[in-house]
Coordinates of C-alpha atoms in Angstrom, one line a residue:
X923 CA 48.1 54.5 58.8
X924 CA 48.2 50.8 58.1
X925 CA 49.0 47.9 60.8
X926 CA 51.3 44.6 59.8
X927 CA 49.1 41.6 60.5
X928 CA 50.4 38.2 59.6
X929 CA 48.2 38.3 56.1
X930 CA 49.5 41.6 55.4
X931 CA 48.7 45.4 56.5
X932 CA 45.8 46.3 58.0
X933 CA 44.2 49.7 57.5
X934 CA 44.3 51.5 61.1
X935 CA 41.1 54.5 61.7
X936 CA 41.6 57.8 61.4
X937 CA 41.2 59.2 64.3
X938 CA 42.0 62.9 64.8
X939 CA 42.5 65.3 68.0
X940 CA 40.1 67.1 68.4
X941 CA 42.5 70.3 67.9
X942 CA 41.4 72.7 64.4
X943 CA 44.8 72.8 63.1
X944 CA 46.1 69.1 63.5
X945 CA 45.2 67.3 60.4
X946 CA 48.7 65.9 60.2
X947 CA 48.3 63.7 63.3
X948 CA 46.7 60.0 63.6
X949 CA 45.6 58.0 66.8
X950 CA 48.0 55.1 67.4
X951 CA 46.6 52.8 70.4
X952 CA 48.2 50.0 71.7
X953 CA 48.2 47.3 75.0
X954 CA 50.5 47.7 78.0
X955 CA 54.3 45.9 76.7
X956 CA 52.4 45.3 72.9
X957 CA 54.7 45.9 69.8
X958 CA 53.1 47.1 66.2
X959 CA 55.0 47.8 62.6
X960 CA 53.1 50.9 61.3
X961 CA 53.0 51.5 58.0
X962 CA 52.1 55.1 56.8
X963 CA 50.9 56.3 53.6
X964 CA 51.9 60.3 52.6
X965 CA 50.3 62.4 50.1
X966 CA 52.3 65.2 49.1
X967 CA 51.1 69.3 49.2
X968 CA 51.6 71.0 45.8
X969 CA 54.5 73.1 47.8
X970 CA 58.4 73.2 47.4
X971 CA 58.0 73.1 51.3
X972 CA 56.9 69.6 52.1
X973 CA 58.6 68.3 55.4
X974 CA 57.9 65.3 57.4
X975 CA 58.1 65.3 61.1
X976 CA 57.6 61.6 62.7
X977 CA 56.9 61.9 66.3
X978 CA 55.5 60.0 69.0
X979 CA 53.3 61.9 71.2
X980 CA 51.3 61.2 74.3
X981 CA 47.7 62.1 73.1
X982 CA 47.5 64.5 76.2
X983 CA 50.3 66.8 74.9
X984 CA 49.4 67.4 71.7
X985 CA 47.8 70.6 72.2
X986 CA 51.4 71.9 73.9
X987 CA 53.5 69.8 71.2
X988 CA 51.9 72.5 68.8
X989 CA 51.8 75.7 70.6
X990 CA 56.0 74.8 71.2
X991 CA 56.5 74.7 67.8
X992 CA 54.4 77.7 67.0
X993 CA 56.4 79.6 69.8
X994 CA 60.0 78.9 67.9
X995 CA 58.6 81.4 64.9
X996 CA 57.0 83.9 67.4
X997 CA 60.1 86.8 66.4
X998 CA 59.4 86.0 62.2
X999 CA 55.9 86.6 63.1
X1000 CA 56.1 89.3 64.5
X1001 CA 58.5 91.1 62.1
X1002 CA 55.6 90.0 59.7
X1003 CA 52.7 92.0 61.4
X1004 CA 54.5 95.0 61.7
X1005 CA 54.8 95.2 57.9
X1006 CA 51.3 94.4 57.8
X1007 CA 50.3 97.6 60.5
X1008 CA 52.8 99.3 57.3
X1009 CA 50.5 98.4 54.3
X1010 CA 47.2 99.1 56.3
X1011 CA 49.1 102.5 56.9
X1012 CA 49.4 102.5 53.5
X1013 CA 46.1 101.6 52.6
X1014 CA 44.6 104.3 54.6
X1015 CA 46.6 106.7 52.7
X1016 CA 46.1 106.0 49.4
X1017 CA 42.4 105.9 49.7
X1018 CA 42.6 108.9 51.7
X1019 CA 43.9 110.5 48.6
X1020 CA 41.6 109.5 46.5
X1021 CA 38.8 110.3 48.1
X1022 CA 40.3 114.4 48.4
X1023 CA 41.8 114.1 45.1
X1024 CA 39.4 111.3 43.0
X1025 CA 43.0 110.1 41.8
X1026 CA 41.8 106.5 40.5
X1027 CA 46.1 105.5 40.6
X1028 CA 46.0 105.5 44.5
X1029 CA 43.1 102.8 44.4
X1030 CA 45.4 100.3 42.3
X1031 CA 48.0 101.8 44.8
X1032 CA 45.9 100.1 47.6
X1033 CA 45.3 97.1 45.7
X1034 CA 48.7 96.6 45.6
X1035 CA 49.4 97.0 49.5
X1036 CA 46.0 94.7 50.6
X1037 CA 47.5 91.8 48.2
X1038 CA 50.7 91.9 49.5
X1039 CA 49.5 92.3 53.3
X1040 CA 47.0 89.9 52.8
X1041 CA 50.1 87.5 51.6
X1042 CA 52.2 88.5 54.7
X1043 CA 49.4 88.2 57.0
X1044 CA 48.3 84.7 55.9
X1045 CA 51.6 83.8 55.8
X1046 CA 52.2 84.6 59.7
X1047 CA 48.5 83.5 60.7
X1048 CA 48.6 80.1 59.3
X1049 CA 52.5 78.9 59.2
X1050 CA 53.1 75.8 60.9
X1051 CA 49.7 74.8 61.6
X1052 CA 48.3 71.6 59.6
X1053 CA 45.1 72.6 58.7
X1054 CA 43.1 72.6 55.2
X1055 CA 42.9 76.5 54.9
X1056 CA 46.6 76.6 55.5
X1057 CA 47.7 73.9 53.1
X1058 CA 45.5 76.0 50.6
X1059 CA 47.1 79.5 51.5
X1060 CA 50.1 77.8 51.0
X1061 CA 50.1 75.8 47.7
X1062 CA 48.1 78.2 45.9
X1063 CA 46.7 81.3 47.2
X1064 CA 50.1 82.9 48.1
X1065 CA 51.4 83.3 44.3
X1066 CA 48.0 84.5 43.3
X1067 CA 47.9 87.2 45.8
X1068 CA 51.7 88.1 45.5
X1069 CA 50.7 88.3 41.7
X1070 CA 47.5 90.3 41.9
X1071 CA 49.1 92.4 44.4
X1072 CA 52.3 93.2 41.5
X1073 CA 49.6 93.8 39.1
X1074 CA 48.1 96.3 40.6
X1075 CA 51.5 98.0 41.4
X1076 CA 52.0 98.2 37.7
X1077 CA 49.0 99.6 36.8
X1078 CA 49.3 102.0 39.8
X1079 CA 53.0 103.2 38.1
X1080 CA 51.6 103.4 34.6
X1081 CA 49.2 106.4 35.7
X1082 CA 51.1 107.8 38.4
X1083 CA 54.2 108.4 36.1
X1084 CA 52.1 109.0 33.2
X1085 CA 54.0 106.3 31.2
X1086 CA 51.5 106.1 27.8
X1087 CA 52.9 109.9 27.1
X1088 CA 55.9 110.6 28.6
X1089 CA 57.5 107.3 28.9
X1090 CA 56.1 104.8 26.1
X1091 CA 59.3 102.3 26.7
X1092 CA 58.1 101.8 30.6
X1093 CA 54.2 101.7 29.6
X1094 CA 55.2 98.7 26.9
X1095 CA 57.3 97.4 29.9
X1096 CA 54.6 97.4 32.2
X1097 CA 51.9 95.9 30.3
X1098 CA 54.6 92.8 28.9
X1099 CA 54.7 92.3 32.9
X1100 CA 51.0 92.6 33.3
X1101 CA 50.0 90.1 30.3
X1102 CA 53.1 88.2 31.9
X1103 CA 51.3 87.9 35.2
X1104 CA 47.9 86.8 34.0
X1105 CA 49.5 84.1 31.6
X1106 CA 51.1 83.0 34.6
X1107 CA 48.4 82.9 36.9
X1108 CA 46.1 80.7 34.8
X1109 CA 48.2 78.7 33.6
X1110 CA 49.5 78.0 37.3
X1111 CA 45.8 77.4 38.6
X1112 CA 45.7 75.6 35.7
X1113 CA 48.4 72.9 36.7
X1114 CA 47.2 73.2 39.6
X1115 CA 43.4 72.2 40.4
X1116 CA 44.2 70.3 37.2
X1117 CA 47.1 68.4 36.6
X1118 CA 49.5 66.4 39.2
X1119 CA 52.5 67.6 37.1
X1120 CA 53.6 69.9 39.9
X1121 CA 56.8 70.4 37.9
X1122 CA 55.6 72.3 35.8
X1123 CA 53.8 74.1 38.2
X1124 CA 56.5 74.9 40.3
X1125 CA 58.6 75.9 37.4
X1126 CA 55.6 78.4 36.4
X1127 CA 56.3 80.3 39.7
X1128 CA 59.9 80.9 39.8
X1129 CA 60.0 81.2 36.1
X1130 CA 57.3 84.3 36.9
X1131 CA 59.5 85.6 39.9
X1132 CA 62.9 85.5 37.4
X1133 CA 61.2 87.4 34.7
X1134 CA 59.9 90.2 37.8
X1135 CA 63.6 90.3 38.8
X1136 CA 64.6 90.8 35.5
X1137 CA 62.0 93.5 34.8
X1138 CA 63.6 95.2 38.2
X1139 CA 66.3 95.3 36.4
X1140 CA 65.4 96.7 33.4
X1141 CA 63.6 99.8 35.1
X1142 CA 66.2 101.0 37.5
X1143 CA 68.1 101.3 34.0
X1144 CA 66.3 102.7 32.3
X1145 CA 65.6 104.9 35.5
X1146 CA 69.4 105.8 36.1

């Protein structure tokens, strides 16, 4: 935050509250019946998400100001967990079978659910909050684990169905999407940690979930 001053803009301190998830909020101070032009100066998340919220609030409600806005996504949320309490269900199960059966396709099977619950969970745990480990969940980390967590569904439906013998189309199918997925991956972290281009970022990740649509497709076809 910067100040006008009559030889131009002063740079105001950053002072935060002293909250863990409240990065997003500066300390403005000013005398009984004084006046001030603030200046502010944004740096964008690499997210399609970004929103800007200006409020003015009293440095003793801040604490509530967040909790309120929490408490408007409370129902999401907890739609959220109970799909997480699904795929931990479904995590117990598959390594329960392979620890009876030594069936190494129910451990990709698990992989697959403790991706795609870690993604949900994170997702729940950490929306609307303005904290570092959030922004990072959200620019990054969620593709990656959404990814990893496809991945491993693949591999789990290569063995499972047998694909290499008795279904060569779906195995070549499979391992296009799982080469797919890893090109993607890198190249997003890539643009990512290093490139500003987020364009080209952005456009790897819905250019990756396209192609999975597509491949959706392309099985139930062939399935039917």
């Amino acid at each position: 935050l910067y100040k006008a001053v009559p030889s131009g803009v002063e740079r105001l301190p950053s002072i935060l509250p002293p909250i863990s998830d409240s990065i997003g909020y500066r300390l403005i101070s000013l005398a009984s019946k004084d006046s001030v032009t603030i200046f502010a100066e944004l740096t964008f998340l690499k997210t399609y998400i970004n929103s800007v919220r200006p409020r003015l609030i009293n440095f003793g409600y801040v604490g509530s100001f967040i909790a309120e806005l929490r408490a408007n996504h409370n129902e999401n949320d907890l739609m959220t967990y109970v799909f997480c309490g699904l795929l931990l269900m479904m995590i117990l199960f598959s390594l329960a079978n392979f620890i009876q059966g030594a069936n190494p396709e129910f451990l990709y099977y698990s992989g697959y659910a403790l991706f795609l619950g870690g993604m949900l969970l994170t997702k729940a745990m950490y929306s609307y909050r303005c904290s570092t480990i959030s922004f990072f969940f959200e620019e990054y980390f969620d593709f990656i684990m959404q990814g990893l967590g496809i991945m491993f569904y693949m591999f789990f439906m290569q063995r499972f169905l047998n694909t290499k013998t008795k279904h060569p189309f779906l195995y070549k199918l499979y391992n296009t999407g799982i080469a797919m997925l890893v090109i993607s991956m890198i190249t997003y972290s890539y643009f990512h940690y290093f490139s500003n281009n987020f364009v080209i970022e952005n456009l790897i990740e819905n250019s990756t979930k396209v192609l999975l649509l597509v491949m959706i497709v392309v099985f139930l076809i062939y399935s039917l």
